[in-house]
């Protein structure tokens, strides 16, 4: 049985194909189009999935789209009516698109698929599971649990903004849902907007900024009290009520009513180019703490309703690895599985799995203790022939191979403080680079975070970097009892690795704090002594594990800095050509694609008219 899952037309469009319930391939359209968060129909991702599965459109048993467009249209109409006359401009802007395209989504899907191949419309069924069911299915059916509680939290689907469900066998039963306009995801996005970052893109920046806030300052405590007193009413079960006097997202073109926020908080909305002040850091910490409080209350309610010892998490808020880490440490559940593609891209996977198990009533098969995501390595891979074609196109120069193993050679470069672009095997599905499309560095260097942010990634200097660590050695460095293969848990560094903070540390500016080494692995230690951890196993990614192992043999440290292989505003690289272009546009020292090694000093001069900042919209 072949089922194609699709998410599209909002942000992060993607495609997934499953065969007899097994995930064969999945990829976001942005990786092919090179437009970050591309919302268009994922035609190239669909082409890739069909090719990988070796099926034509006509051989599909069903196509599953990740939400119900008519139910979403109902929500829009009812919301505009409820808030009238507010939102007239937004209503006038939105309706033509709905009446021309989104109301007739089945027709749109058929028309796009015709560009790929001919097929019998009467034979290929199109199914529309609800948005939050797609999220729930992506987490539960891919998890290693025979039964589990399921918590989905995001901005908004059709009506739901969070759901509590339970999965057992092939069935998912929903117990409770929170409905629009009350949404912890939209509240977090509102603060993302107010602090000068892009909605649906910059939420992870807000999360990274929060630890620069002072948790004991009067200013931060005041902000948190004002948020909980005026913006959001948090109920004991984690449900919330947002005071719509302060928000515009329900019917407007903006997230917040800025004048109301400024009067309440005493802080003006920050422009993206404005300096980040302590008040912005404290405000980020305040909303992060509020979000964590809501997530924990929702999790406790989920446990109460389902009585399950296991939890599956999905939805955009499930990418908040700081909240996830706090949830894990609370011990509410025996174990947690977080879908690595928890955002809308993962909806394509969930839609396909929901169709297989719920619509077609196919039994769920669990083999062993591993999840079904295959390390999230579900995208394209490239042969030596294709890499050689790229080399010939750019007249690139590769290092002459000796007898030394690749992992030993590259570990030596990293030990010397070099920055390495690393492209291997199948591309990752989801927002995280997990060792196949990564930029790597030495975590022991106190300067490496600054170097990689400013000279490689060209992004804000406060942004933290994540460590990849040998799974066997993870507990030596982090307060982690278990695994974290998808970089979705932020947990404390072991106290034995800490360095003492100088007197007056909390009075330092954000940039001054950044320059203070906090541990013996400073490049991956955030200002609150936490790290966003990826554990690497030999079984899941042997080549990356071998590199980490080789680095440990040379340095005694079994981890590396791992950041996504891209520059600011660019999607993670997909092809050898993408990788080489990004390598030449930055100050990376070496590039490794498969078995091919490129030394920046040996490459032909790059065309400086090729300016990446003109190609990508900075996020």
XYZ file of C-alpha atoms in Angstrom:
619
model
C 0.000 0.000 0.000
C 1.454 3.351 -1.123
C 0.278 6.561 0.544
C 1.602 10.044 -0.222
C 1.299 12.683 2.514
C 1.346 16.395 1.698
C 1.504 19.594 3.733
C 1.324 22.914 1.899
C -0.016 26.459 1.523
C 0.829 27.826 4.977
C 4.526 27.362 5.714
C 7.113 24.555 5.571
C 5.404 22.534 2.859
C 6.614 18.949 2.549
C 5.892 15.497 1.176
C 6.197 11.998 2.654
C 5.618 8.568 1.175
C 4.952 5.400 3.157
C 4.684 1.821 1.900
C 2.719 -0.667 3.994
C 3.112 1.711 6.924
C 6.911 2.087 6.612
C 8.365 5.546 6.023
C 10.270 5.459 2.720
C 11.055 9.135 2.128
C 10.217 12.609 3.412
C 11.493 16.089 2.571
C 10.594 19.776 2.804
C 10.070 21.726 -0.411
C 12.427 24.488 0.799
C 15.421 22.176 0.347
C 14.718 21.957 -3.394
C 13.361 25.459 -4.096
C 15.990 27.147 -1.843
C 13.239 29.365 -0.382
C 13.205 29.039 3.401
C 9.834 27.940 4.839
C 8.491 27.584 1.287
C 4.693 27.296 1.470
C 4.038 26.398 -2.169
C 2.835 23.009 -3.332
C 5.776 20.630 -2.695
C 6.132 19.456 -6.262
C 9.876 18.700 -6.084
C 9.502 16.970 -2.727
C 6.696 14.852 -4.212
C 8.884 13.998 -7.218
C 11.675 12.903 -4.892
C 9.366 10.769 -2.746
C 7.813 8.999 -5.733
C 11.246 8.324 -7.237
C 12.611 6.977 -3.957
C 9.617 4.695 -3.521
C 9.737 3.712 -7.219
C 6.033 4.342 -7.786
C 4.000 6.554 -10.095
C 1.087 8.730 -8.998
C -1.261 6.219 -10.567
C 0.101 3.516 -8.260
C -0.796 5.450 -5.105
C -3.603 4.083 -2.959
C -4.257 7.496 -1.453
C -2.996 11.035 -1.060
C -3.439 12.532 2.400
C -3.434 16.301 2.930
C -2.522 17.433 6.450
C -5.624 19.474 7.350
C -9.253 20.145 6.488
C -9.419 23.352 4.430
C -13.210 23.770 4.685
C -13.078 23.539 8.474
C -10.314 26.138 8.500
C -12.449 28.367 6.225
C -15.329 28.001 8.704
C -13.028 29.196 11.491
C -11.946 32.227 9.460
C -15.540 33.247 8.667
C -16.750 32.798 12.240
C -13.751 34.693 13.609
C -14.194 37.656 11.266
C -17.904 37.741 12.147
C -17.197 37.599 15.900
C -14.658 40.449 15.769
C -16.446 42.664 13.199
C -15.909 45.424 12.250
C -12.264 44.769 13.208
C -10.300 42.945 10.548
C -12.080 44.246 7.443
C -8.804 44.849 5.574
C -7.559 41.376 6.434
C -10.900 39.853 5.376
C -10.804 41.620 2.001
C -7.209 40.438 1.458
C -7.849 36.826 2.456
C -11.165 36.007 0.768
C -10.077 36.128 -2.927
C -7.324 33.569 -2.266
C -9.761 31.276 -0.473
C -12.475 31.606 -3.105
C -10.008 31.147 -5.971
C -7.769 28.390 -4.573
C -8.147 27.055 -1.051
C -11.878 26.319 -1.226
C -11.104 23.982 -4.114
C -8.009 22.352 -2.707
C -8.694 18.916 -4.177
C -8.713 20.485 -7.634
C -5.476 22.351 -6.822
C -3.755 19.144 -5.717
C -4.828 17.301 -8.865
C -3.607 20.151 -11.086
C -0.179 20.218 -9.447
C 0.197 16.449 -9.600
C -0.584 16.476 -13.342
C 2.765 18.258 -13.807
C 4.462 15.106 -12.516
C 2.500 12.442 -14.369
C -0.883 11.350 -15.662
C -3.242 9.402 -13.430
C -6.854 8.386 -13.002
C -8.521 10.838 -10.584
C -11.203 8.292 -9.813
C -8.575 5.800 -8.655
C -6.340 8.003 -6.468
C -8.273 8.943 -3.349
C -7.538 12.249 -1.542
C -8.069 12.284 2.223
C -8.122 15.234 4.619
C -7.349 14.346 8.252
C -7.581 17.221 10.718
C -4.428 19.258 11.354
C -3.912 18.171 14.952
C -4.706 14.560 14.108
C -1.874 14.760 11.568
C 0.428 16.074 14.303
C -0.712 13.376 16.733
C -0.320 10.613 14.150
C 3.175 11.780 13.190
C 4.295 11.394 16.802
C 2.400 8.327 17.996
C 2.670 6.035 14.970
C 6.377 6.847 14.585
C 7.074 6.302 18.291
C 8.417 3.067 19.810
C 5.475 2.869 22.266
C 2.703 0.269 22.034
C 0.376 2.773 23.684
C 0.979 6.387 24.682
C -0.532 9.698 25.639
C -0.293 12.278 22.850
C 0.026 16.029 23.375
C 0.008 18.362 20.353
C 0.611 22.099 20.758
C 1.029 24.680 17.999
C -0.292 28.026 16.757
C -3.548 26.866 15.217
C -4.810 24.189 12.877
C -8.460 24.445 11.868
C -9.918 25.306 15.281
C -7.650 23.397 17.658
C -4.485 24.960 19.094
C -3.656 22.041 21.422
C -5.039 18.532 21.865
C -4.753 15.724 24.386
C -5.174 12.239 22.917
C -4.326 8.622 23.573
C -2.956 6.129 21.087
C -3.328 2.376 21.428
C -2.763 -0.115 18.637
C -3.939 1.501 15.407
C -6.393 3.866 17.112
C -6.114 7.449 18.357
C -8.767 8.843 20.694
C -8.904 12.579 21.438
C -9.916 13.584 24.972
C -9.640 17.342 25.006
C -8.752 20.311 22.824
C -7.983 23.993 23.245
C -9.528 26.184 20.554
C -8.622 29.341 18.654
C -8.022 32.201 19.418
C -6.544 30.879 22.677
C -3.137 29.424 21.864
C 0.180 29.197 23.670
C 1.853 28.891 20.277
C 0.348 32.168 19.090
C 1.213 33.845 22.399
C 4.863 32.804 21.944
C 4.772 33.996 18.321
C 3.346 37.323 19.457
C 6.405 37.841 21.656
C 8.614 36.689 18.785
C 7.079 39.465 16.692
C 7.233 42.077 19.458
C 10.921 41.381 20.110
C 11.838 41.932 16.465
C 12.023 38.399 15.054
C 10.013 36.837 12.222
C 6.920 34.823 13.129
C 7.070 31.131 12.127
C 10.834 31.477 11.807
C 12.319 33.366 14.744
C 10.729 31.549 17.676
C 13.947 29.592 18.214
C 15.801 32.920 18.461
C 13.439 33.985 21.233
C 14.155 30.698 23.001
C 17.914 31.271 22.608
C 17.637 34.849 23.878
C 15.701 33.932 27.043
C 18.678 32.658 29.105
C 20.273 36.116 28.863
C 17.421 37.370 31.015
C 18.034 37.706 34.733
C 15.677 35.221 36.470
C 15.889 37.036 39.807
C 15.635 40.622 38.623
C 12.670 42.789 39.573
C 12.240 43.688 35.894
C 11.861 40.077 34.722
C 9.511 39.207 37.586
C 7.428 42.270 36.781
C 7.139 41.266 33.103
C 6.054 37.755 34.016
C 3.435 39.050 36.457
C 2.061 41.480 33.853
C 1.838 38.715 31.250
C -0.067 36.419 33.581
C -2.287 39.197 34.927
C -3.230 40.952 31.681
C -2.344 38.852 28.604
C -3.034 35.236 29.531
C -5.167 33.481 32.126
C -3.635 30.052 32.822
C -6.026 27.381 34.122
C -4.934 24.443 36.324
C -5.291 21.995 33.408
C -2.982 24.079 31.168
C -5.769 25.557 29.073
C -5.429 29.290 28.603
C -7.530 32.352 27.783
C -5.820 35.171 25.869
C -7.079 38.711 26.352
C -7.850 39.689 22.747
C -7.705 43.394 23.639
C -3.922 43.056 23.267
C -3.766 40.937 20.093
C -4.414 41.427 16.365
C -3.688 37.965 14.940
C -7.327 36.801 14.935
C -8.393 39.211 12.214
C -5.455 41.504 11.531
C -2.217 41.508 9.593
C -0.089 41.845 12.736
C 0.322 39.783 15.894
C -0.083 42.474 18.547
C -1.754 45.791 19.231
C 1.570 47.521 19.783
C 0.334 50.594 21.628
C -1.455 48.422 24.204
C 1.676 46.322 24.770
C 3.896 49.377 25.105
C 1.555 50.915 27.676
C 1.367 47.637 29.626
C 5.025 46.578 29.547
C 6.803 49.906 29.191
C 8.826 48.449 26.286
C 8.443 49.531 22.668
C 8.298 46.910 19.939
C 11.841 46.166 18.841
C 12.791 46.483 15.165
C 14.880 43.649 13.734
C 17.867 45.991 13.395
C 17.648 47.494 16.886
C 20.183 46.671 19.569
C 19.094 43.905 21.943
C 18.838 45.383 25.450
C 18.482 43.726 28.850
C 14.773 44.537 28.862
C 14.380 42.412 25.707
C 16.279 39.519 27.316
C 14.142 39.714 30.456
C 10.947 39.822 28.405
C 12.098 36.757 26.429
C 12.785 34.904 29.682
C 9.398 35.879 31.085
C 7.443 34.434 28.134
C 9.665 31.345 28.055
C 8.865 30.675 31.712
C 5.144 31.222 31.085
C 5.289 28.804 28.152
C 7.066 26.181 30.246
C 4.405 26.550 32.959
C 1.616 25.978 30.427
C 3.355 22.974 28.813
C 3.932 21.341 32.212
C 0.301 21.848 33.259
C -0.886 20.415 29.921
C 1.405 17.417 30.384
C 0.069 16.751 33.884
C -3.487 16.934 32.568
C -2.531 14.579 29.748
C -1.188 12.060 32.241
C -4.333 12.402 34.396
C -6.728 11.850 31.507
C -4.892 9.030 29.724
C -3.206 7.296 32.696
C -0.374 6.445 30.310
C 3.282 6.342 31.396
C 4.491 7.326 27.929
C 4.095 10.607 26.051
C 4.322 11.557 22.377
C 4.772 15.250 21.558
C 4.232 17.138 18.316
C 3.205 20.534 16.935
C 5.385 23.609 16.578
C 5.651 24.206 20.344
C 7.192 20.718 20.678
C 10.295 22.215 19.012
C 10.838 24.299 22.169
C 13.657 22.102 23.437
C 14.016 24.094 26.680
C 10.406 23.353 27.656
C 10.930 19.732 26.569
C 13.969 19.427 28.823
C 12.031 20.788 31.802
C 9.191 18.357 31.056
C 11.566 15.385 30.928
C 13.258 16.381 34.209
C 9.871 16.595 35.982
C 9.393 12.852 35.527
C 5.664 13.101 34.801
C 6.123 10.324 32.238
C 8.465 7.335 32.186
C 9.577 8.194 28.647
C 8.872 10.819 25.981
C 9.067 10.663 22.177
C 9.174 13.996 20.348
C 8.508 13.963 16.623
C 11.685 15.437 14.998
C 9.572 17.128 12.307
C 7.052 18.519 14.787
C 6.117 21.545 12.695
C 3.874 21.674 9.647
C 6.386 19.734 7.512
C 5.807 16.724 9.736
C 2.093 17.049 9.059
C 2.731 15.357 5.706
C 4.047 12.300 7.548
C 1.204 12.319 10.065
C -1.429 12.613 7.340
C -0.024 9.583 5.524
C 0.208 7.520 8.728
C -3.313 8.534 9.793
C -4.644 7.425 6.407
C -2.886 4.068 6.699
C -3.932 3.201 10.246
C -7.252 5.041 10.709
C -8.836 5.240 7.241
C -7.539 1.922 5.875
C -7.574 0.309 9.365
C -4.137 -1.262 8.971
C -2.590 -2.658 12.140
C 0.453 -1.014 13.657
C 3.684 -3.035 13.701
C 6.419 -2.194 16.239
C 9.827 -3.798 15.853
C 12.218 -3.459 18.781
C 12.697 -0.389 20.951
C 13.661 2.070 18.207
C 11.287 4.656 16.757
C 10.270 4.494 13.080
C 11.997 7.730 11.993
C 15.281 6.042 10.980
C 17.248 8.862 12.575
C 15.174 11.325 10.450
C 17.550 10.543 7.546
C 14.707 10.390 5.028
C 15.768 12.826 2.289
C 17.883 12.611 -0.878
C 21.406 11.215 -1.050
C 23.955 11.598 -3.833
C 26.348 9.224 -5.568
C 30.058 9.713 -6.275
C 29.114 10.301 -9.917
C 26.843 13.211 -8.930
C 29.519 14.648 -6.619
C 32.066 14.400 -9.457
C 29.699 16.279 -11.773
C 29.586 19.120 -9.241
C 33.399 19.117 -9.004
C 33.691 19.416 -12.774
C 31.089 22.198 -12.940
C 32.955 24.423 -10.465
C 36.483 23.236 -11.325
C 36.720 22.382 -7.616
C 39.895 20.869 -6.210
C 39.842 17.827 -3.907
C 42.597 16.721 -1.554
C 44.675 13.757 -2.642
C 43.655 10.743 -0.577
C 46.257 8.977 1.543
C 45.987 5.857 3.676
C 44.633 7.805 6.605
C 40.989 7.124 7.386
C 38.586 9.951 6.548
C 37.374 10.261 10.154
C 40.942 10.555 11.496
C 41.876 13.209 8.949
C 38.789 15.353 9.578
C 39.095 14.927 13.367
C 42.629 16.288 13.015
C 41.355 19.387 11.201
C 38.742 19.957 13.904
C 41.365 19.511 16.620
C 43.367 22.313 14.960
C 40.386 24.660 15.313
C 39.213 24.402 11.700
C 35.538 24.655 10.719
C 34.265 21.805 8.541
C 31.202 21.511 6.334
C 30.018 17.897 6.528
C 27.603 16.386 3.959
C 26.926 12.661 4.074
C 24.181 10.235 3.089
C 20.492 11.085 3.208
C 19.349 14.597 4.128
C 17.512 15.049 7.423
C 13.739 15.582 7.595
C 12.716 18.386 9.942
C 14.408 21.622 11.021
C 17.525 20.106 12.638
C 20.805 19.080 11.023
C 21.718 15.752 12.607
C 25.145 15.007 11.199
C 24.402 14.588 7.491
C 24.051 18.269 6.535
C 26.086 19.910 9.327
C 28.817 22.442 9.997
C 31.188 21.136 12.664
C 33.664 22.684 15.093
C 35.683 22.090 18.278
C 33.524 22.546 21.414
C 36.591 23.202 23.608
C 37.290 26.548 21.924
C 36.086 29.621 23.812
C 36.139 31.586 20.519
C 34.361 29.056 18.312
C 30.793 30.247 19.030
C 31.688 33.799 17.997
C 33.653 32.630 14.939
C 30.908 30.365 13.658
C 28.096 32.862 14.280
C 29.811 35.861 12.675
C 32.045 34.331 9.994
C 30.258 31.137 9.001
C 26.555 31.507 9.741
C 26.468 35.343 9.538
C 23.870 35.520 12.299
C 23.366 37.133 15.700
C 26.274 36.498 18.050
C 24.048 35.491 20.999
C 22.784 32.356 19.232
C 23.934 29.129 20.949
C 25.323 26.056 19.219
C 24.301 22.476 19.897
C 26.585 19.540 20.682
C 26.562 16.149 18.996
C 27.833 13.599 21.501
C 28.651 9.891 21.407
C 25.577 8.241 22.902
C 27.798 6.113 25.128
C 29.380 9.220 26.669
C 26.378 11.577 26.866
C 25.932 11.288 30.634
C 29.599 12.243 31.150
C 28.787 15.714 29.869
C 25.054 16.271 30.382
C 22.307 15.557 32.905
C 20.738 13.081 30.497
C 19.557 9.630 31.488
C 18.689 8.165 28.104
C 18.998 9.392 24.531
C 18.260 12.575 22.585
C 18.777 11.640 18.924
C 16.852 14.554 17.407
C 18.327 17.564 19.240
C 14.991 18.317 20.905
C 16.041 18.408 24.554
C 17.929 21.227 26.259
C 19.441 19.927 29.488
C 22.075 21.080 31.985
C 25.806 20.510 31.546
C 27.241 18.291 34.296
C 28.219 20.497 37.213
C 31.740 19.035 37.299
C 32.397 20.752 33.939
C 31.252 24.209 35.117
C 33.592 27.140 35.595
C 32.889 29.780 38.232
C 31.265 33.017 37.095
C 33.077 36.302 37.836
C 31.716 38.617 40.519
C 28.984 40.888 39.170
C 28.175 38.535 36.294
C 24.429 39.322 36.293
C 25.203 43.026 35.831
C 27.153 42.374 32.616
C 25.621 43.176 29.226
C 24.435 40.389 26.956
C 27.598 40.457 24.820
C 29.820 40.600 27.901
C 28.087 37.505 29.276
C 28.651 35.771 25.953
C 32.410 36.210 26.283
C 32.607 34.535 29.698
C 33.575 30.817 29.397
C 31.119 28.778 31.454
C 32.503 25.239 31.175
C 35.294 23.097 29.754
C 33.175 22.807 26.578
C 32.342 26.534 26.287
C 31.307 26.590 22.617
C 28.235 24.438 23.334
C 27.390 25.717 26.836
C 24.642 28.322 26.849
C 24.616 31.136 29.413
C 22.301 29.139 31.692
C 24.679 26.114 31.619
C 22.371 24.211 29.263
C 22.904 22.585 25.881
C 20.577 21.346 23.132
C 21.821 17.773 22.864
C 22.049 15.314 19.987
C 23.157 11.816 20.936
C 24.768 9.866 18.077
C 24.721 6.075 17.881
C 26.801 3.825 15.652
C 23.660 1.984 14.535
C 21.858 5.098 13.291
C 24.726 7.094 11.756
C 27.941 5.092 11.623
C 30.052 7.627 9.727
C 29.198 10.522 12.026
C 29.746 8.291 15.078
C 33.188 7.327 13.723
C 34.129 11.010 13.356
C 33.073 11.757 16.934
C 34.968 8.688 18.118
C 38.102 9.762 16.228
C 37.864 13.261 17.739
C 37.590 11.748 21.216
C 40.706 9.636 20.643
C 42.662 12.768 19.690
C 41.290 15.162 22.326
C 39.609 13.146 25.073
C 36.305 14.913 24.265
C 33.586 12.817 22.618
C 31.476 15.612 21.205
C 31.478 18.293 18.496
C 29.666 21.526 17.714
C 26.914 20.699 15.227
C 25.044 23.488 13.458
C 22.984 23.282 10.303
C 24.798 23.535 6.962
C 23.482 26.877 5.711
C 23.877 30.620 6.153
C 21.306 32.917 7.704
C 18.078 32.910 5.717
C 19.080 29.873 3.621
C 17.459 26.438 3.869
C 19.792 23.611 4.913
C 21.795 22.419 1.901
C 20.443 19.489 -0.070
C 22.729 18.791 -3.039
C 26.533 18.726 -3.497
C 26.185 21.966 -5.463
C 24.307 23.618 -2.563
C 27.043 22.476 -0.178
C 29.945 23.712 -2.307
C 28.286 27.071 -2.934
C 27.652 27.602 0.785
C 31.243 26.510 1.537
C 32.682 29.060 -0.886
C 30.434 31.884 0.334
C 31.582 31.517 3.948
C 34.821 31.275 5.895
C 34.611 27.510 6.393
C 38.037 25.874 6.174
C 37.159 22.432 4.806
C 34.251 20.708 3.092
C 33.597 16.967 3.118
C 31.034 15.450 0.737
C 30.992 11.682 0.951
C 34.641 10.643 0.620
C 35.672 13.901 -1.111
C 37.568 16.550 0.887
C 37.876 20.186 -0.211
C 40.418 22.640 1.269
C 39.281 26.272 0.947
C 42.836 27.444 0.195
C 43.041 25.133 -2.846
C 39.778 26.184 -4.513
C 39.535 28.467 -7.571
C 38.497 32.040 -6.847
C 34.775 32.344 -6.212
C 32.710 34.856 -8.215
C 32.143 37.638 -5.661
C 29.146 38.887 -7.626
C 27.437 35.821 -6.175
C 26.271 37.545 -2.961
C 24.212 35.251 -0.744
C 22.606 38.128 1.163
C 20.825 39.089 -2.055
C 19.601 35.536 -2.619
C 18.040 34.861 0.786
C 15.545 36.780 2.908
C 17.276 37.153 6.275
C 15.261 35.572 9.076
